[in-house]
PDB file of C-alpha atoms in Angstrom:
ATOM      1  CA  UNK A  48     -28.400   8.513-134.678  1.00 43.00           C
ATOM      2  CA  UNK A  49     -25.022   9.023-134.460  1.00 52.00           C
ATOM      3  CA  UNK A  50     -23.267  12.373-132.072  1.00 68.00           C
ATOM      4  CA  UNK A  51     -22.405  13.983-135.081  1.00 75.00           C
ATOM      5  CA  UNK A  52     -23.958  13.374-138.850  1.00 82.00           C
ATOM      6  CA  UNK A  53     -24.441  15.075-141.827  1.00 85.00           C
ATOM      7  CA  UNK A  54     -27.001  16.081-144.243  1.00 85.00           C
ATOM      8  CA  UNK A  55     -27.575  15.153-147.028  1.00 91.00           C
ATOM      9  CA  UNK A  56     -25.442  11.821-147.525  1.00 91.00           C
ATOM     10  CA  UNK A  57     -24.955  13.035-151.173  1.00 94.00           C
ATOM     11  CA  UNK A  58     -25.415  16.382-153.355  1.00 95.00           C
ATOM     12  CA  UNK A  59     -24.419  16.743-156.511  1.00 96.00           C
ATOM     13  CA  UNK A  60     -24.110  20.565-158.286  1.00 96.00           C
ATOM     14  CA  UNK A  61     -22.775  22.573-161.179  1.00 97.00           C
ATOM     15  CA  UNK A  62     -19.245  24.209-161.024  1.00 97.00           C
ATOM     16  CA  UNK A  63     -19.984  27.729-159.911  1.00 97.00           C
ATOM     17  CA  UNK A  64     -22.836  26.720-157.726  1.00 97.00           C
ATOM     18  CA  UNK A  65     -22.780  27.278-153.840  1.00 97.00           C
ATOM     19  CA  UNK A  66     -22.762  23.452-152.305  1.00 97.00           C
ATOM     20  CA  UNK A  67     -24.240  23.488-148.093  1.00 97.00           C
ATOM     21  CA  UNK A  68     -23.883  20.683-145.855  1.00 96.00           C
ATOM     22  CA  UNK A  69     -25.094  20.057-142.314  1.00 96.00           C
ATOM     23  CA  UNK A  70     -24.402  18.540-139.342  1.00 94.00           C
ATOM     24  CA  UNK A  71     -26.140  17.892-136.526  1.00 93.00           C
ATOM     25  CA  UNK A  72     -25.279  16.594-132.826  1.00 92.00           C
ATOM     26  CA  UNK A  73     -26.748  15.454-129.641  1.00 89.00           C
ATOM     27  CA  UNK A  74     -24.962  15.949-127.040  1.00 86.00           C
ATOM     28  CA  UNK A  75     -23.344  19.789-126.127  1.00 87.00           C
ATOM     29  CA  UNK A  76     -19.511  19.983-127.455  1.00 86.00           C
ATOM     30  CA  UNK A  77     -16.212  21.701-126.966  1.00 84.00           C
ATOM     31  CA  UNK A  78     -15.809  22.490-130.680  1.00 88.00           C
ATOM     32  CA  UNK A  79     -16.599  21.480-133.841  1.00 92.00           C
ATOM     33  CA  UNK A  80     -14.701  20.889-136.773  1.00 93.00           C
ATOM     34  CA  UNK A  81     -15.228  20.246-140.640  1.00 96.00           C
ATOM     35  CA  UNK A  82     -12.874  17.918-142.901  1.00 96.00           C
ATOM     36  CA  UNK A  83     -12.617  17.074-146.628  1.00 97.00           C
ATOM     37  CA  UNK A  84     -11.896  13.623-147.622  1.00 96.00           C
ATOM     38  CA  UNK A  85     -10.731  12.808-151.458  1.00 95.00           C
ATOM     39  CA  UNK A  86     -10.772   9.571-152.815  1.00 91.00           C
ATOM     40  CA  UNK A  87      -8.485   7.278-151.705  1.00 87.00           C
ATOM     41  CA  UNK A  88      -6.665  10.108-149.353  1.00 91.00           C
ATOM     42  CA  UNK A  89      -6.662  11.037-145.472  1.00 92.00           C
ATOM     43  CA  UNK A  90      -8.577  13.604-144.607  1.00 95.00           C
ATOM     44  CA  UNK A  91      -7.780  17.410-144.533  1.00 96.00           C
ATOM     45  CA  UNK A  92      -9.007  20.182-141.644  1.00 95.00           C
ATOM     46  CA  UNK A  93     -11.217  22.963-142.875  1.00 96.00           C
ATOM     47  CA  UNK A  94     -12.075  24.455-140.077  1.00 95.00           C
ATOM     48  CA  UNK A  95     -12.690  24.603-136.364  1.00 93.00           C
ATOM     49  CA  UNK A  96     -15.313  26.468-134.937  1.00 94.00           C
ATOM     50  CA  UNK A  97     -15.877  26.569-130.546  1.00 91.00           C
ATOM     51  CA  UNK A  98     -19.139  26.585-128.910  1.00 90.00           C
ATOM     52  CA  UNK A  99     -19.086  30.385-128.200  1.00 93.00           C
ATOM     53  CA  UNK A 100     -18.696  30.898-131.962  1.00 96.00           C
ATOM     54  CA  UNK A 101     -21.379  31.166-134.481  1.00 97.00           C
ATOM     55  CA  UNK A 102     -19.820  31.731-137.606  1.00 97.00           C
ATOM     56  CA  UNK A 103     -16.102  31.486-138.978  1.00 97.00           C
ATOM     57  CA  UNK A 104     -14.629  31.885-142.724  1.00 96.00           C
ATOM     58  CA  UNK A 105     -12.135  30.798-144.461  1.00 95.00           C
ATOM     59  CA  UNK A 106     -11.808  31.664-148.353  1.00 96.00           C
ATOM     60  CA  UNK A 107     -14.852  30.188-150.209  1.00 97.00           C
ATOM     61  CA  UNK A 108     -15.716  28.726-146.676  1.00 97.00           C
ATOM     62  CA  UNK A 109     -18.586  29.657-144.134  1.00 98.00           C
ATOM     63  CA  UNK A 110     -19.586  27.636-140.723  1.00 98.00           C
ATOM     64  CA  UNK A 111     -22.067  28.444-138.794  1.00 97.00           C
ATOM     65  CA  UNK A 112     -22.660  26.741-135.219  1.00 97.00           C
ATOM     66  CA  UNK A 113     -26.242  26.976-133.791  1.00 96.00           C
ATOM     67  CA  UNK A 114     -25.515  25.338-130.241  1.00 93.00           C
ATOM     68  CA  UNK A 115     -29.344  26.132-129.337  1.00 94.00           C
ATOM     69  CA  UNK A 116     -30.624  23.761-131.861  1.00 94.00           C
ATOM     70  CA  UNK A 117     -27.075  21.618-131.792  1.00 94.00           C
ATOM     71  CA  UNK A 118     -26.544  22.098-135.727  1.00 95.00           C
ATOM     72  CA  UNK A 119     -23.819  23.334-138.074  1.00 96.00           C
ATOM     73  CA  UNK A 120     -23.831  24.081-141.720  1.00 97.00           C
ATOM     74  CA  UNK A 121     -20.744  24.332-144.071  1.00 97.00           C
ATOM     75  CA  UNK A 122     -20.960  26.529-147.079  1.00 98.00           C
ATOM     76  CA  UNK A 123     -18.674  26.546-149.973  1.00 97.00           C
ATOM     77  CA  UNK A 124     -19.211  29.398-152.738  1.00 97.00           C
ATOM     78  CA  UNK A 125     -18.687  28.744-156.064  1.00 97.00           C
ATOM     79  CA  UNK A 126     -18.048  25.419-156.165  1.00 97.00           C
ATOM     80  CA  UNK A 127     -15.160  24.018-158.278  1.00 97.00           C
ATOM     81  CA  UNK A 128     -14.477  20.167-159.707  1.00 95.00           C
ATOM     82  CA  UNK A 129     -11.479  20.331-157.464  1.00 95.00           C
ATOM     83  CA  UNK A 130     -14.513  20.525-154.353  1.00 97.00           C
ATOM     84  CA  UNK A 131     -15.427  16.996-154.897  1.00 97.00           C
ATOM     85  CA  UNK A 132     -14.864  14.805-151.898  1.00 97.00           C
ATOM     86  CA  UNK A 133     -16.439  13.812-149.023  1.00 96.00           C
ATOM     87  CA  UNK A 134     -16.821  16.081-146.241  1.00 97.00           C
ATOM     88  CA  UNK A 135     -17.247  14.805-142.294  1.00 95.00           C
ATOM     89  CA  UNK A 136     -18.249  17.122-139.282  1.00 94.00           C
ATOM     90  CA  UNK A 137     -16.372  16.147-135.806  1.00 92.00           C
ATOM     91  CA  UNK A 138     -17.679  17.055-132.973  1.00 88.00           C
ATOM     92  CA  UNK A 139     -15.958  16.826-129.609  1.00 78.00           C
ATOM     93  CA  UNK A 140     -18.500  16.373-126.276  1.00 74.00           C
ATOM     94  CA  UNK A 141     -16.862  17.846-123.974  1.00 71.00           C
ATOM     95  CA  UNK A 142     -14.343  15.256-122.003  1.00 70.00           C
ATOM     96  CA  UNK A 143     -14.796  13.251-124.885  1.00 73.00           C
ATOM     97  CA  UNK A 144     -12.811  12.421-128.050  1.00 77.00           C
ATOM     98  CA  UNK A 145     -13.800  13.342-131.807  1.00 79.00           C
ATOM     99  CA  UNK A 146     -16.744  11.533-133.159  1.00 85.00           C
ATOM    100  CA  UNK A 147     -16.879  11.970-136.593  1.00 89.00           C
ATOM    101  CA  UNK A 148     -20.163  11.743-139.061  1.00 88.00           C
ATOM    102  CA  UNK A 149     -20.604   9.348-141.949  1.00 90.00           C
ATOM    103  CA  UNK A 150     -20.219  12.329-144.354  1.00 93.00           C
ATOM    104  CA  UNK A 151     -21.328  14.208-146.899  1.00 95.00           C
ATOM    105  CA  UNK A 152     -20.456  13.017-150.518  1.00 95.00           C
ATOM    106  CA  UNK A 153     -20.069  16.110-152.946  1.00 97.00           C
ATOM    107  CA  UNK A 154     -19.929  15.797-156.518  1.00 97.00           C
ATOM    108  CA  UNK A 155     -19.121  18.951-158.500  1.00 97.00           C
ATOM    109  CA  UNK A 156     -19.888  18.726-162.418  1.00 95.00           C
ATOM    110  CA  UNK A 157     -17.797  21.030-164.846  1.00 89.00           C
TER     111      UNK A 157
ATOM    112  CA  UNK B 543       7.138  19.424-141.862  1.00 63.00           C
ATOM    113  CA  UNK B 544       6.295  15.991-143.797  1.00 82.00           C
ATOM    114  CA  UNK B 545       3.038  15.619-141.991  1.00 94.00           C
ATOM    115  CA  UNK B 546       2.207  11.838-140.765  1.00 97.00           C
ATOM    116  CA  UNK B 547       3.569   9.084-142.130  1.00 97.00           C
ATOM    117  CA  UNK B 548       2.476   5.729-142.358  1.00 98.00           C
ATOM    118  CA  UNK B 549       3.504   2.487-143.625  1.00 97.00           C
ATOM    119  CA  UNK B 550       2.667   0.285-145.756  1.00 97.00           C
ATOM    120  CA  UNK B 551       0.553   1.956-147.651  1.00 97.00           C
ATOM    121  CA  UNK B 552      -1.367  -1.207-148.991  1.00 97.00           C
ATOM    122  CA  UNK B 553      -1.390  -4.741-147.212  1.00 97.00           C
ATOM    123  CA  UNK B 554      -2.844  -7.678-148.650  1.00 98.00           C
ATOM    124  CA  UNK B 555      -2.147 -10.665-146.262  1.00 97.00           C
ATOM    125  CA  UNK B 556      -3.925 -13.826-145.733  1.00 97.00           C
ATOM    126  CA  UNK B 557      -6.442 -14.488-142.515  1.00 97.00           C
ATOM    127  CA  UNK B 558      -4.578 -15.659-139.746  1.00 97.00           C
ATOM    128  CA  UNK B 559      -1.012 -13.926-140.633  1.00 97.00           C
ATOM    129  CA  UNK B 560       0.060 -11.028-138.276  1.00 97.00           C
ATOM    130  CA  UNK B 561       0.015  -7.210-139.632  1.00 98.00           C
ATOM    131  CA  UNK B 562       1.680  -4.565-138.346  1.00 98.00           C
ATOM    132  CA  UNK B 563       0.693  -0.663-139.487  1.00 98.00           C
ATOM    133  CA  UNK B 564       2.935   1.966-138.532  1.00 98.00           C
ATOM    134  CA  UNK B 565       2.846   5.574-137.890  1.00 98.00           C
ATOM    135  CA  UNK B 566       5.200   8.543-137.829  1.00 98.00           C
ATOM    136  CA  UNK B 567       3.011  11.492-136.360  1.00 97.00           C
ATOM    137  CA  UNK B 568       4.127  15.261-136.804  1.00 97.00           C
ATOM    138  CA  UNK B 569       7.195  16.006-135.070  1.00 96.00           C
ATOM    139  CA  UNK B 570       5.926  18.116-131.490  1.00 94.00           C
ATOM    140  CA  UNK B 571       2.955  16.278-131.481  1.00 95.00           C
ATOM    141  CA  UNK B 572       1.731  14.895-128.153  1.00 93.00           C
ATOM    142  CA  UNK B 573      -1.492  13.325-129.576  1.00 93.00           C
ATOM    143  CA  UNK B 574      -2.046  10.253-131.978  1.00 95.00           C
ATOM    144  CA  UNK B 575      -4.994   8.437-132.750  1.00 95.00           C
ATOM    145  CA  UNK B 576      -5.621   5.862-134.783  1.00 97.00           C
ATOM    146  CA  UNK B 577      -8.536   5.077-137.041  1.00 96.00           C
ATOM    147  CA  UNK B 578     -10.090   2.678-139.272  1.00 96.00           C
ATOM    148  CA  UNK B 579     -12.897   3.658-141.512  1.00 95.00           C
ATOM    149  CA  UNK B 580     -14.843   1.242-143.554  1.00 93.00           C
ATOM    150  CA  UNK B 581     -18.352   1.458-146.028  1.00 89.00           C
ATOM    151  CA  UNK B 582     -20.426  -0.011-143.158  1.00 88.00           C
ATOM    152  CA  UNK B 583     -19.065   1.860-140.112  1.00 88.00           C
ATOM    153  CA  UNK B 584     -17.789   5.414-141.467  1.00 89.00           C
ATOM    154  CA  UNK B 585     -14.529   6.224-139.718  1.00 92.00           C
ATOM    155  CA  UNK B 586     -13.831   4.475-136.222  1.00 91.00           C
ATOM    156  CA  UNK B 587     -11.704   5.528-133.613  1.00 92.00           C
ATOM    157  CA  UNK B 588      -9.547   2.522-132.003  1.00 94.00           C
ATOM    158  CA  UNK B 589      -7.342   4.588-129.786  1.00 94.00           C
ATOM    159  CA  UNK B 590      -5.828   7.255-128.856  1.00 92.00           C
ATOM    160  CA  UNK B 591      -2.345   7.955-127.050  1.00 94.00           C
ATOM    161  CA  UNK B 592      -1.206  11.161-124.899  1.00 93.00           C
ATOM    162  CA  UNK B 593       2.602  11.693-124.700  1.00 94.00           C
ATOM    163  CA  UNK B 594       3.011   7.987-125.450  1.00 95.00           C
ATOM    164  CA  UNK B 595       0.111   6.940-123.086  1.00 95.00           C
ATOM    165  CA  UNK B 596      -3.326   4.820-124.033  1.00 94.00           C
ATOM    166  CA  UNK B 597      -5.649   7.063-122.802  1.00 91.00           C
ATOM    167  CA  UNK B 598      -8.529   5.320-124.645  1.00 89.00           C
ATOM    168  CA  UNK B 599      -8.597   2.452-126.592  1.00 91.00           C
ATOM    169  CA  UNK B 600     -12.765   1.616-126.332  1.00 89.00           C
ATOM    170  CA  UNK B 601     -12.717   1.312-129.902  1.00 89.00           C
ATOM    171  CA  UNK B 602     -10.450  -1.421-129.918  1.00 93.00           C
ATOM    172  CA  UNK B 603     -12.499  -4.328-131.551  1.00 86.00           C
ATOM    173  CA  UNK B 604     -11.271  -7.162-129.599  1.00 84.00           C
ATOM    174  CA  UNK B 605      -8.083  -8.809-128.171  1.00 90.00           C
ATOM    175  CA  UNK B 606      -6.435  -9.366-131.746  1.00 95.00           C
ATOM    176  CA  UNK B 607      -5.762  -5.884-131.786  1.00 97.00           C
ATOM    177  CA  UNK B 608      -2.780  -3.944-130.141  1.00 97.00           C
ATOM    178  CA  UNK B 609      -1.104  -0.760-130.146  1.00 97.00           C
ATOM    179  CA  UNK B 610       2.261   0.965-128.959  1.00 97.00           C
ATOM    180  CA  UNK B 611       3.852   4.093-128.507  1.00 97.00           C
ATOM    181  CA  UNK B 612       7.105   3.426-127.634  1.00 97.00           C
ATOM    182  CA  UNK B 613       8.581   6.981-128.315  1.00 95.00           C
ATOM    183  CA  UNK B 614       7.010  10.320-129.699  1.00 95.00           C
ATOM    184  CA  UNK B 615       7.840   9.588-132.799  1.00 96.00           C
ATOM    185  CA  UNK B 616       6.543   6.079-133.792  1.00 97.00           C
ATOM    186  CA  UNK B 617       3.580   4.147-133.498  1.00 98.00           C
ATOM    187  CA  UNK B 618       2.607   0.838-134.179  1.00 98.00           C
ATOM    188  CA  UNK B 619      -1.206  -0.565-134.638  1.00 98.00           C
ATOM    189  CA  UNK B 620      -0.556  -4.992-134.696  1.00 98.00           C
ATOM    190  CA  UNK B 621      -3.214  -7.627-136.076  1.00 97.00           C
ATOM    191  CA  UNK B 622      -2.949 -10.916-134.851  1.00 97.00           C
ATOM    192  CA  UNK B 623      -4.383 -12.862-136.422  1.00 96.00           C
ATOM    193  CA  UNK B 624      -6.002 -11.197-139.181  1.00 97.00           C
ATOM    194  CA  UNK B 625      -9.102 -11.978-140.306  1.00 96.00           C
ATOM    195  CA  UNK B 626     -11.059 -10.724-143.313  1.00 97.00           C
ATOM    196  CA  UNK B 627     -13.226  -8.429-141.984  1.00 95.00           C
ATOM    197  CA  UNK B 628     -10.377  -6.572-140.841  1.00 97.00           C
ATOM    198  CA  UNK B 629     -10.277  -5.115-144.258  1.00 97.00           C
ATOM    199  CA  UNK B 630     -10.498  -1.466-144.388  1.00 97.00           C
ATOM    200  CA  UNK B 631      -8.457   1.659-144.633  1.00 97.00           C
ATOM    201  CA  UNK B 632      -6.564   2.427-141.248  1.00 98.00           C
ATOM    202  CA  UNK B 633      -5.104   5.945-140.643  1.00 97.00           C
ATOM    203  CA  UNK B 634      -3.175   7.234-138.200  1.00 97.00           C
ATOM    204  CA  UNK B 635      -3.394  11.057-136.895  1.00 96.00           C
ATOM    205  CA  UNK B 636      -1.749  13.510-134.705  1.00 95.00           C
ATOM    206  CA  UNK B 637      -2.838  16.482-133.199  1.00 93.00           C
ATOM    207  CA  UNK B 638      -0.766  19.084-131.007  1.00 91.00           C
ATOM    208  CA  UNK B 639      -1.992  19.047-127.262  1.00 82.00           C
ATOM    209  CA  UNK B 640      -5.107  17.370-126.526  1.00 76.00           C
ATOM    210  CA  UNK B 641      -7.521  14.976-128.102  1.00 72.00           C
ATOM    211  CA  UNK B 642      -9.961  17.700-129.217  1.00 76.00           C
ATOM    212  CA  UNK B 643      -7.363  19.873-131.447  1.00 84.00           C
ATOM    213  CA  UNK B 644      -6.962  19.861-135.033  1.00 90.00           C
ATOM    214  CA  UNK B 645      -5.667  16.464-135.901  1.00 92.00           C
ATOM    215  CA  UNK B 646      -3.715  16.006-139.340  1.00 95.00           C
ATOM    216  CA  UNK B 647      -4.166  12.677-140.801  1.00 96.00           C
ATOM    217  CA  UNK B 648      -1.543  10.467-142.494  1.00 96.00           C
ATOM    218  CA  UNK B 649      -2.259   9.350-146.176  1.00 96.00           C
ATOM    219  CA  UNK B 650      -3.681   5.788-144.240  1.00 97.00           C
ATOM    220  CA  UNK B 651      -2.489   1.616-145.372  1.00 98.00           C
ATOM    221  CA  UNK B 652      -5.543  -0.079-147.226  1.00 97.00           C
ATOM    222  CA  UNK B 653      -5.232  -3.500-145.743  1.00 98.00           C
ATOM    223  CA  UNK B 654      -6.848  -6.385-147.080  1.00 98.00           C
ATOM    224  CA  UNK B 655      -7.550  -9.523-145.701  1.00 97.00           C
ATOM    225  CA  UNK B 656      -8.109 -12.321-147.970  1.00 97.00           C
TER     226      UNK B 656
END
């Protein structure tokens, strides 16, 4: 498996739904970071969370970082059409550059 | 700030002709990396420049690619010759300090190789 990669490779959920992802990694890491990815665009920072964190927020966003059992999970609460994208964990071993996941496709339904 | 820029934003070419991608990262940015991210492979990293240096460029496939910094503010990634599995979506990134920072990505070129 890869450094970092998330679970599952696809969810789909109804608007208003909460939608959770998860990534997992091998090796330990500087930080950790979540990205969304829309069709056809470059992908867009979330959030950054560092190995003495466990859990960050940011709006309708929650990480948590389990370093113990090398795993993080991205929440997002109430979940809107505009959520649909693709969404890729990066972790960063330390002296090491970003690897990022294969991702995490979201669908949304109204 | 306009974010990164790249350009072109679509290349179609035909195997064996030269490309050149090109990157304007965020202005104070000492970090840019660029990527290439396919439907087999996910998102790749080629290589990645600190204040105008290679510091890694492992993920460079083979000798037909090349890459230059020649100030802070431009970038080049160079295909020579192209071949058709060289299709994919190529982006360019920046990030403020070090390699492990936030990095903003540009909107990428789609480049295919017929």
């Amino acid at each position: 498996s890869q450094q970092g990669e998330e679970d599952p490779q696809a969810l789909s959920i109804q608007e208003g739904e909460n939608a959770t992802m998860n990534c997992s990694y091998k090796t330990s890491i500087n930080n950790l970071q979540w990205y969304r990815q829309n069709s056809g665009r470059g992908l867009v920072h979330l959030i950054l969370i560092r190995s003495n964190e466990r859990e960050k927020h940011s709006g309708r966003l929650r990480v948590t970082l389990d370093t113990s059992k090398k795993s993080s999970s991205l929440l997002i609460t109430a979940s809107r059409a505009a959520d649909t994208a693709s969404y890729f964990c990066a972790t960063a071993p330390y002296g090491q550059n970003f690897v990022f996941g294969p991702g995490t496709r979201l669908s949304v339904l109204p | 700030d306009a974010g990164v820029i790249q350009s072109p934003r679509h290349e179609v070419t035909e195997m064996g002709q030269e490309v050149t991608l090109r990157c304007k990262p965020i202005s104070g940015h000492n970090s840019l990396f660029w990527y290439r991210q396919t439907m087999m492979r996910g998102l790749e990293l080629l290589i990645y420049f600190n204040n105008n240096v290679p510091i890694d460029d492992s993920g460079m496939p083979e000798d037909r690619f090349s890459a230059k910094m020649p100030n802070a503010s431009f970038s080049t990634l160079k295909i020579q010759p192209s071949e058709p599995r060289d299709s994919a979506v190529y982006f360019c990134a920046s990030s403020l300090v070090q390699s492990t920072d936030t990095q903003y990505f540009g909107p990428g070129t789609r480049l295919t190789v017929l």
